[in-house]
Amino acid sequence: MNRHLVFSCVFVVALATTVGGVARADVVTLYDDGLGNLPGDQPWVGYFALGGMASESPVAAGTRLTTNDAASAGYSNHAPLSNPIVPQVINPLFPSLNDTVGFSLSFQLQVFDESHLSNDRAGFSVILLGQDSRGIEIGFWEDRVFAQTDSPLFTHGEEGLFDTTADETTYTLTIQSGGYALAADTQTILSGAVRDYSSFSGTPLGVPYTLGNYVFLGDDTTSASADVSIGSVVLNSSLAAVPEPSTFAFVALLATPWGLRRRRG
């Protein structure tokens, strides 16, 4: 199935109050690449950049984000520049993410170029933390993805070999019952236990790793650079609320194709 159609289905389902008896308030489109604007122009995440050279621009596939080794830039559901100790949530309707119920983040991504000065850093990373501030940070290189460990803090953990440059890929990062899994389209490429990064002391009170219900996509280090395309991003805050396949089939008939945190060296 065309990736844009998949995300169209999710978007339409999210708009419905119920479909086939299943409430869909749990599914939120954080960024709809079909609107032709940038993630920060939509109500759920903001764009933040610090140091070096970074840029964002709308492209056919969504948004192109580029950074150099001295820059940190990306998209988060918190606004760190609003208050470095307790960053403001950009949208107060952002859902709570409960590990017991399970939650997932789906995002479209293609890595055009990535370089790093350390084996423990990546030019593009995704962070997903639940309401208890536990979750996972995953780094994307050109030929693999890897998890950041929490002991020792922020070192290269388990990894999965995968060509992130070949095509735009729909990744789904799922967290439930103390574990995480990352799938590329339908293929699971990485899995393991969730982490607790709250011992991080590089910013006041360990922000953002002490925050709950936290999402970040971008370059969060001054030891790497990247050039990537980011497509639609969809959050499902309740895996128990996923409709039956027949429900998705019905919604498909109705569908149409469719912000920074700390610097870590």
mmCIF file of C-alpha atoms in Angstrom:
data_model
loop_
_atom_site.group_PDB
_atom_site.id
_atom_site.type_symbol
_atom_site.label_atom_id
_atom_site.label_comp_id
_atom_site.label_asym_id
_atom_site.label_seq_id
_atom_site.Cartn_x
_atom_site.Cartn_y
_atom_site.Cartn_z
ATOM 1 C CA MET A 1 0.000 0.000 0.000
ATOM 2 C CA ASN A 2 1.236 3.501 -0.784
ATOM 3 C CA ARG A 3 2.764 5.105 2.316
ATOM 4 C CA HIS A 4 0.827 8.318 1.858
ATOM 5 C CA LEU A 5 -2.403 6.312 1.714
ATOM 6 C CA VAL A 6 -1.472 4.540 4.955
ATOM 7 C CA PHE A 7 -1.022 7.866 6.706
ATOM 8 C CA SER A 8 -4.212 9.181 5.118
ATOM 9 C CA CYS A 9 -6.134 6.346 6.689
ATOM 10 C CA VAL A 10 -4.649 7.088 10.102
ATOM 11 C CA PHE A 11 -5.429 10.782 9.734
ATOM 12 C CA VAL A 12 -9.055 10.220 8.811
ATOM 13 C CA VAL A 13 -9.538 7.686 11.597
ATOM 14 C CA ALA A 14 -8.149 10.226 14.079
ATOM 15 C CA LEU A 15 -10.791 12.742 13.069
ATOM 16 C CA ALA A 16 -13.660 10.390 13.765
ATOM 17 C CA THR A 17 -15.086 10.158 17.260
ATOM 18 C CA THR A 18 -15.869 6.473 16.807
ATOM 19 C CA VAL A 19 -15.552 4.013 13.957
ATOM 20 C CA GLY A 20 -16.945 0.545 14.413
ATOM 21 C CA GLY A 21 -17.316 1.269 18.132
ATOM 22 C CA VAL A 22 -13.624 2.170 18.653
ATOM 23 C CA ALA A 23 -12.769 5.641 19.976
ATOM 24 C CA ARG A 24 -10.032 7.297 17.913
ATOM 25 C CA ALA A 25 -9.123 10.236 20.125
ATOM 26 C CA ASP A 26 -6.010 8.169 20.899
ATOM 27 C CA VAL A 27 -4.535 8.776 17.431
ATOM 28 C CA VAL A 28 -3.035 12.213 16.788
ATOM 29 C CA THR A 29 -1.387 13.385 13.576
ATOM 30 C CA LEU A 30 1.536 15.422 14.903
ATOM 31 C CA TYR A 31 2.600 16.381 11.383
ATOM 32 C CA ASP A 32 0.603 15.970 8.180
ATOM 33 C CA ASP A 33 2.996 16.284 5.223
ATOM 34 C CA GLY A 34 0.057 16.665 2.847
ATOM 35 C CA LEU A 35 -0.611 20.215 4.063
ATOM 36 C CA GLY A 36 2.498 21.540 2.324
ATOM 37 C CA ASN A 37 3.921 23.390 5.318
ATOM 38 C CA LEU A 38 6.418 22.744 8.125
ATOM 39 C CA PRO A 39 5.838 20.738 11.330
ATOM 40 C CA GLY A 40 6.027 23.893 13.443
ATOM 41 C CA ASP A 41 3.218 25.439 11.393
ATOM 42 C CA GLN A 42 0.897 22.756 12.726
ATOM 43 C CA PRO A 43 -0.360 22.694 16.324
ATOM 44 C CA TRP A 44 1.508 19.804 17.936
ATOM 45 C CA VAL A 45 5.289 20.311 17.650
ATOM 46 C CA GLY A 46 7.719 23.197 17.328
ATOM 47 C CA TYR A 47 11.042 23.690 15.573
ATOM 48 C CA PHE A 48 14.079 24.674 17.614
ATOM 49 C CA ALA A 49 17.703 25.210 16.601
ATOM 50 C CA LEU A 50 20.809 26.033 18.574
ATOM 51 C CA GLY A 51 24.349 26.803 17.364
ATOM 52 C CA GLY A 52 26.049 25.960 14.103
ATOM 53 C CA MET A 53 24.099 25.869 10.856
ATOM 54 C CA ALA A 54 20.667 24.291 10.549
ATOM 55 C CA SER A 55 17.780 24.723 8.145
ATOM 56 C CA GLU A 56 14.305 23.403 7.444
ATOM 57 C CA SER A 57 12.362 23.683 4.213
ATOM 58 C CA PRO A 58 9.137 22.225 2.790
ATOM 59 C CA VAL A 59 9.652 19.597 0.073
ATOM 60 C CA ALA A 60 7.367 17.232 -1.816
ATOM 61 C CA ALA A 61 7.940 14.454 0.732
ATOM 62 C CA GLY A 62 7.352 16.717 3.745
ATOM 63 C CA THR A 63 10.169 18.677 5.392
ATOM 64 C CA ARG A 64 13.893 18.633 4.711
ATOM 65 C CA LEU A 65 16.046 19.156 7.801
ATOM 66 C CA THR A 66 19.800 19.765 7.528
ATOM 67 C CA THR A 67 22.353 20.337 10.290
ATOM 68 C CA ASN A 68 26.123 20.569 10.585
ATOM 69 C CA ASP A 69 28.332 19.187 13.344
ATOM 70 C CA ALA A 70 27.990 22.323 15.455
ATOM 71 C CA ALA A 71 24.201 22.526 15.334
ATOM 72 C CA SER A 72 21.349 20.928 17.209
ATOM 73 C CA ALA A 73 17.914 21.243 15.608
ATOM 74 C CA GLY A 74 14.647 19.406 15.398
ATOM 75 C CA TYR A 75 11.036 19.061 16.423
ATOM 76 C CA SER A 76 9.588 18.524 19.882
ATOM 77 C CA ASN A 77 6.204 18.619 21.582
ATOM 78 C CA HIS A 78 7.835 20.793 24.280
ATOM 79 C CA ALA A 79 9.238 24.298 23.808
ATOM 80 C CA PRO A 80 12.613 24.249 25.608
ATOM 81 C CA LEU A 81 13.296 27.926 24.974
ATOM 82 C CA SER A 82 10.103 28.856 26.846
ATOM 83 C CA ASN A 83 11.509 27.644 30.162
ATOM 84 C CA PRO A 84 14.730 25.585 30.342
ATOM 85 C CA ILE A 85 13.702 24.028 33.667
ATOM 86 C CA VAL A 86 10.077 23.193 32.913
ATOM 87 C CA PRO A 87 9.599 23.474 29.143
ATOM 88 C CA GLN A 88 6.096 24.383 28.077
ATOM 89 C CA VAL A 89 4.044 21.755 26.277
ATOM 90 C CA ILE A 90 3.205 23.217 22.881
ATOM 91 C CA ASN A 91 -0.278 21.763 22.805
ATOM 92 C CA PRO A 92 -1.968 21.087 26.185
ATOM 93 C CA LEU A 93 -4.109 18.423 24.501
ATOM 94 C CA PHE A 94 -1.057 16.218 23.972
ATOM 95 C CA PRO A 95 -2.064 12.777 25.279
ATOM 96 C CA SER A 96 -0.575 10.866 28.169
ATOM 97 C CA LEU A 97 1.578 7.891 27.193
ATOM 98 C CA ASN A 98 1.124 4.875 29.429
ATOM 99 C CA ASP A 99 3.558 1.951 29.171
ATOM 100 C CA THR A 100 0.955 -0.531 30.389
ATOM 101 C CA VAL A 101 -1.557 0.386 27.695
ATOM 102 C CA GLY A 102 1.203 0.828 25.137
ATOM 103 C CA PHE A 103 1.828 3.618 22.643
ATOM 104 C CA SER A 104 3.554 4.125 19.317
ATOM 105 C CA LEU A 105 5.035 6.816 17.088
ATOM 106 C CA SER A 106 4.933 6.351 13.314
ATOM 107 C CA PHE A 107 7.010 8.617 11.105
ATOM 108 C CA GLN A 108 8.195 8.755 7.522
ATOM 109 C CA LEU A 109 11.929 9.330 7.086
ATOM 110 C CA GLN A 110 14.665 9.207 4.486
ATOM 111 C CA VAL A 111 18.287 9.879 5.428
ATOM 112 C CA PHE A 112 20.190 11.464 2.543
ATOM 113 C CA ASP A 113 23.435 12.004 4.417
ATOM 114 C CA GLU A 114 24.689 11.485 7.985
ATOM 115 C CA SER A 115 28.087 11.827 9.643
ATOM 116 C CA HIS A 116 29.237 11.533 13.244
ATOM 117 C CA LEU A 117 32.382 12.242 15.213
ATOM 118 C CA SER A 118 31.647 9.561 17.795
ATOM 119 C CA ASN A 119 30.391 5.995 17.671
ATOM 120 C CA ASP A 120 27.845 7.006 20.320
ATOM 121 C CA ARG A 121 26.205 9.860 18.373
ATOM 122 C CA ALA A 122 23.918 10.188 15.350
ATOM 123 C CA GLY A 123 22.952 13.110 13.132
ATOM 124 C CA PHE A 124 19.278 12.183 13.392
ATOM 125 C CA SER A 125 17.581 10.743 16.464
ATOM 126 C CA VAL A 126 14.092 10.019 17.723
ATOM 127 C CA ILE A 127 13.189 10.184 21.425
ATOM 128 C CA LEU A 128 9.944 8.804 22.791
ATOM 129 C CA LEU A 129 9.299 8.933 26.560
ATOM 130 C CA GLY A 130 6.179 7.824 28.396
ATOM 131 C CA GLN A 131 4.404 9.546 31.266
ATOM 132 C CA ASP A 132 6.959 7.992 33.664
ATOM 133 C CA SER A 133 9.857 9.580 31.690
ATOM 134 C CA ARG A 134 11.069 6.150 30.602
ATOM 135 C CA GLY A 135 11.394 5.262 26.954
ATOM 136 C CA ILE A 136 14.017 5.104 24.247
ATOM 137 C CA GLU A 137 16.315 7.252 22.115
ATOM 138 C CA ILE A 138 17.234 5.796 18.737
ATOM 139 C CA GLY A 139 19.975 7.106 16.455
ATOM 140 C CA PHE A 140 19.876 6.798 12.671
ATOM 141 C CA TRP A 141 23.026 6.311 10.606
ATOM 142 C CA GLU A 142 23.044 5.648 6.856
ATOM 143 C CA ASP A 143 23.385 1.880 7.256
ATOM 144 C CA ARG A 144 21.927 1.123 10.684
ATOM 145 C CA VAL A 145 19.869 2.278 13.656
ATOM 146 C CA PHE A 146 20.872 1.914 17.289
ATOM 147 C CA ALA A 147 19.546 2.500 20.792
ATOM 148 C CA GLN A 148 21.166 4.804 23.330
ATOM 149 C CA THR A 149 21.945 3.034 26.607
ATOM 150 C CA ASP A 150 21.265 4.486 30.049
ATOM 151 C CA SER A 151 24.179 2.743 31.782
ATOM 152 C CA PRO A 152 26.698 3.921 30.741
ATOM 153 C CA LEU A 153 24.612 6.938 29.792
ATOM 154 C CA PHE A 154 24.229 7.699 26.072
ATOM 155 C CA THR A 155 26.444 5.026 24.600
ATOM 156 C CA HIS A 156 25.861 2.868 21.551
ATOM 157 C CA GLY A 157 23.583 -0.008 22.536
ATOM 158 C CA GLU A 158 21.801 -2.669 20.535
ATOM 159 C CA GLU A 159 21.646 -1.976 16.805
ATOM 160 C CA GLY A 160 19.940 -3.173 13.659
ATOM 161 C CA LEU A 161 21.439 -3.042 10.175
ATOM 162 C CA PHE A 162 19.173 -1.165 7.773
ATOM 163 C CA ASP A 163 19.684 1.099 4.763
ATOM 164 C CA THR A 164 18.029 4.347 5.844
ATOM 165 C CA THR A 165 19.003 6.125 2.600
ATOM 166 C CA ALA A 166 17.373 3.918 -0.031
ATOM 167 C CA ASP A 167 13.837 5.281 0.119
ATOM 168 C CA GLU A 168 11.350 7.094 2.303
ATOM 169 C CA THR A 169 10.429 4.553 4.944
ATOM 170 C CA THR A 170 7.573 4.445 7.411
ATOM 171 C CA TYR A 171 9.036 3.628 10.815
ATOM 172 C CA THR A 172 6.897 2.674 13.796
ATOM 173 C CA LEU A 173 8.373 2.888 17.282
ATOM 174 C CA THR A 174 6.267 0.993 19.816
ATOM 175 C CA ILE A 175 6.640 0.997 23.616
ATOM 176 C CA GLN A 176 4.732 -1.348 25.883
ATOM 177 C CA SER A 177 5.280 -3.367 29.077
ATOM 178 C CA GLY A 178 8.862 -2.201 29.589
ATOM 179 C CA GLY A 179 10.034 -2.922 26.064
ATOM 180 C CA TYR A 180 10.322 -1.160 22.724
ATOM 181 C CA ALA A 181 10.404 -2.226 19.089
ATOM 182 C CA LEU A 182 11.226 -0.299 15.919
ATOM 183 C CA ALA A 183 9.748 -1.493 12.641
ATOM 184 C CA ALA A 184 10.606 -0.290 9.151
ATOM 185 C CA ASP A 185 7.386 -0.692 7.193
ATOM 186 C CA THR A 186 6.456 -4.223 8.348
ATOM 187 C CA GLN A 187 9.963 -5.408 9.321
ATOM 188 C CA THR A 188 11.104 -5.221 12.939
ATOM 189 C CA ILE A 189 14.704 -4.015 12.857
ATOM 190 C CA LEU A 190 15.431 -3.182 16.492
ATOM 191 C CA SER A 191 14.031 -4.078 19.919
ATOM 192 C CA GLY A 192 14.990 -4.110 23.568
ATOM 193 C CA ALA A 193 14.166 -2.790 27.027
ATOM 194 C CA VAL A 194 13.096 0.809 27.603
ATOM 195 C CA ARG A 195 15.652 3.115 29.229
ATOM 196 C CA ASP A 196 15.707 5.612 32.086
ATOM 197 C CA TYR A 197 17.882 8.578 31.056
ATOM 198 C CA SER A 198 16.847 10.776 33.991
ATOM 199 C CA SER A 199 20.390 10.795 35.462
ATOM 200 C CA PHE A 200 21.435 13.149 32.650
ATOM 201 C CA SER A 201 22.932 16.291 34.210
ATOM 202 C CA GLY A 202 23.805 18.349 31.139
ATOM 203 C CA THR A 203 20.847 20.712 31.590
ATOM 204 C CA PRO A 204 18.849 22.007 34.570
ATOM 205 C CA LEU A 205 16.990 19.130 36.225
ATOM 206 C CA GLY A 206 18.057 16.744 33.451
ATOM 207 C CA VAL A 207 15.660 18.185 30.859
ATOM 208 C CA PRO A 208 14.334 16.721 28.641
ATOM 209 C CA TYR A 209 14.990 13.247 30.032
ATOM 210 C CA THR A 210 13.024 13.902 33.196
ATOM 211 C CA LEU A 211 9.979 15.036 31.221
ATOM 212 C CA GLY A 212 6.985 12.816 30.741
ATOM 213 C CA ASN A 213 5.088 12.338 27.479
ATOM 214 C CA TYR A 214 8.018 13.619 25.424
ATOM 215 C CA VAL A 215 8.645 13.377 21.672
ATOM 216 C CA PHE A 216 11.641 14.614 19.673
ATOM 217 C CA LEU A 217 12.770 14.100 16.082
ATOM 218 C CA GLY A 218 15.967 15.711 14.826
ATOM 219 C CA ASP A 219 19.656 16.290 15.520
ATOM 220 C CA ASP A 220 20.248 16.583 19.268
ATOM 221 C CA THR A 221 24.044 16.569 19.357
ATOM 222 C CA THR A 222 26.950 18.809 18.368
ATOM 223 C CA SER A 223 28.991 15.744 17.402
ATOM 224 C CA ALA A 224 27.095 14.764 14.256
ATOM 225 C CA SER A 225 25.303 16.158 11.199
ATOM 226 C CA ALA A 226 22.504 15.042 8.940
ATOM 227 C CA ASP A 227 20.416 15.801 5.872
ATOM 228 C CA VAL A 228 17.024 14.105 6.076
ATOM 229 C CA SER A 229 13.463 14.264 4.804
ATOM 230 C CA ILE A 230 10.694 13.916 7.386
ATOM 231 C CA GLY A 231 7.191 12.973 6.317
ATOM 232 C CA SER A 232 3.993 12.536 8.293
ATOM 233 C CA VAL A 233 4.226 11.763 11.997
ATOM 234 C CA VAL A 234 1.383 10.003 13.836
ATOM 235 C CA LEU A 235 1.120 9.224 17.548
ATOM 236 C CA ASN A 236 -1.088 6.445 18.906
ATOM 237 C CA SER A 237 -1.406 6.830 22.677
ATOM 238 C CA SER A 238 -3.344 3.595 23.216
ATOM 239 C CA LEU A 239 -2.430 0.400 21.422
ATOM 240 C CA ALA A 240 -5.531 -1.190 22.902
ATOM 241 C CA ALA A 241 -7.618 1.184 20.791
ATOM 242 C CA VAL A 242 -6.362 0.007 17.398
ATOM 243 C CA PRO A 243 -9.405 -0.877 15.254
ATOM 244 C CA GLU A 244 -9.996 -4.192 13.620
ATOM 245 C CA PRO A 245 -8.624 -4.537 10.056
ATOM 246 C CA SER A 246 -12.154 -4.232 8.675
ATOM 247 C CA THR A 247 -12.446 -0.810 10.301
ATOM 248 C CA PHE A 248 -9.286 0.368 8.567
ATOM 249 C CA ALA A 249 -10.646 -0.931 5.282
ATOM 250 C CA PHE A 250 -13.799 1.131 5.719
ATOM 251 C CA VAL A 251 -11.884 4.289 6.571
ATOM 252 C CA ALA A 252 -9.561 3.769 3.604
ATOM 253 C CA LEU A 253 -12.518 4.257 1.321
ATOM 254 C CA LEU A 254 -12.978 7.754 2.765
ATOM 255 C CA ALA A 255 -9.317 8.749 2.845
ATOM 256 C CA THR A 256 -7.525 11.131 0.507
ATOM 257 C CA PRO A 257 -3.713 11.283 0.054
ATOM 258 C CA TRP A 258 -2.612 13.446 2.530
ATOM 259 C CA GLY A 259 9.798 21.167 17.836
ATOM 260 C CA LEU A 260 14.994 21.385 20.569
ATOM 261 C CA ARG A 261 16.322 20.131 23.571
ATOM 262 C CA ARG A 262 19.700 20.030 25.211
ATOM 263 C CA ARG A 263 22.963 20.057 23.271
ATOM 264 C CA ARG A 264 24.952 16.924 23.891
ATOM 265 C CA GLY A 265 28.463 16.818 22.531
#
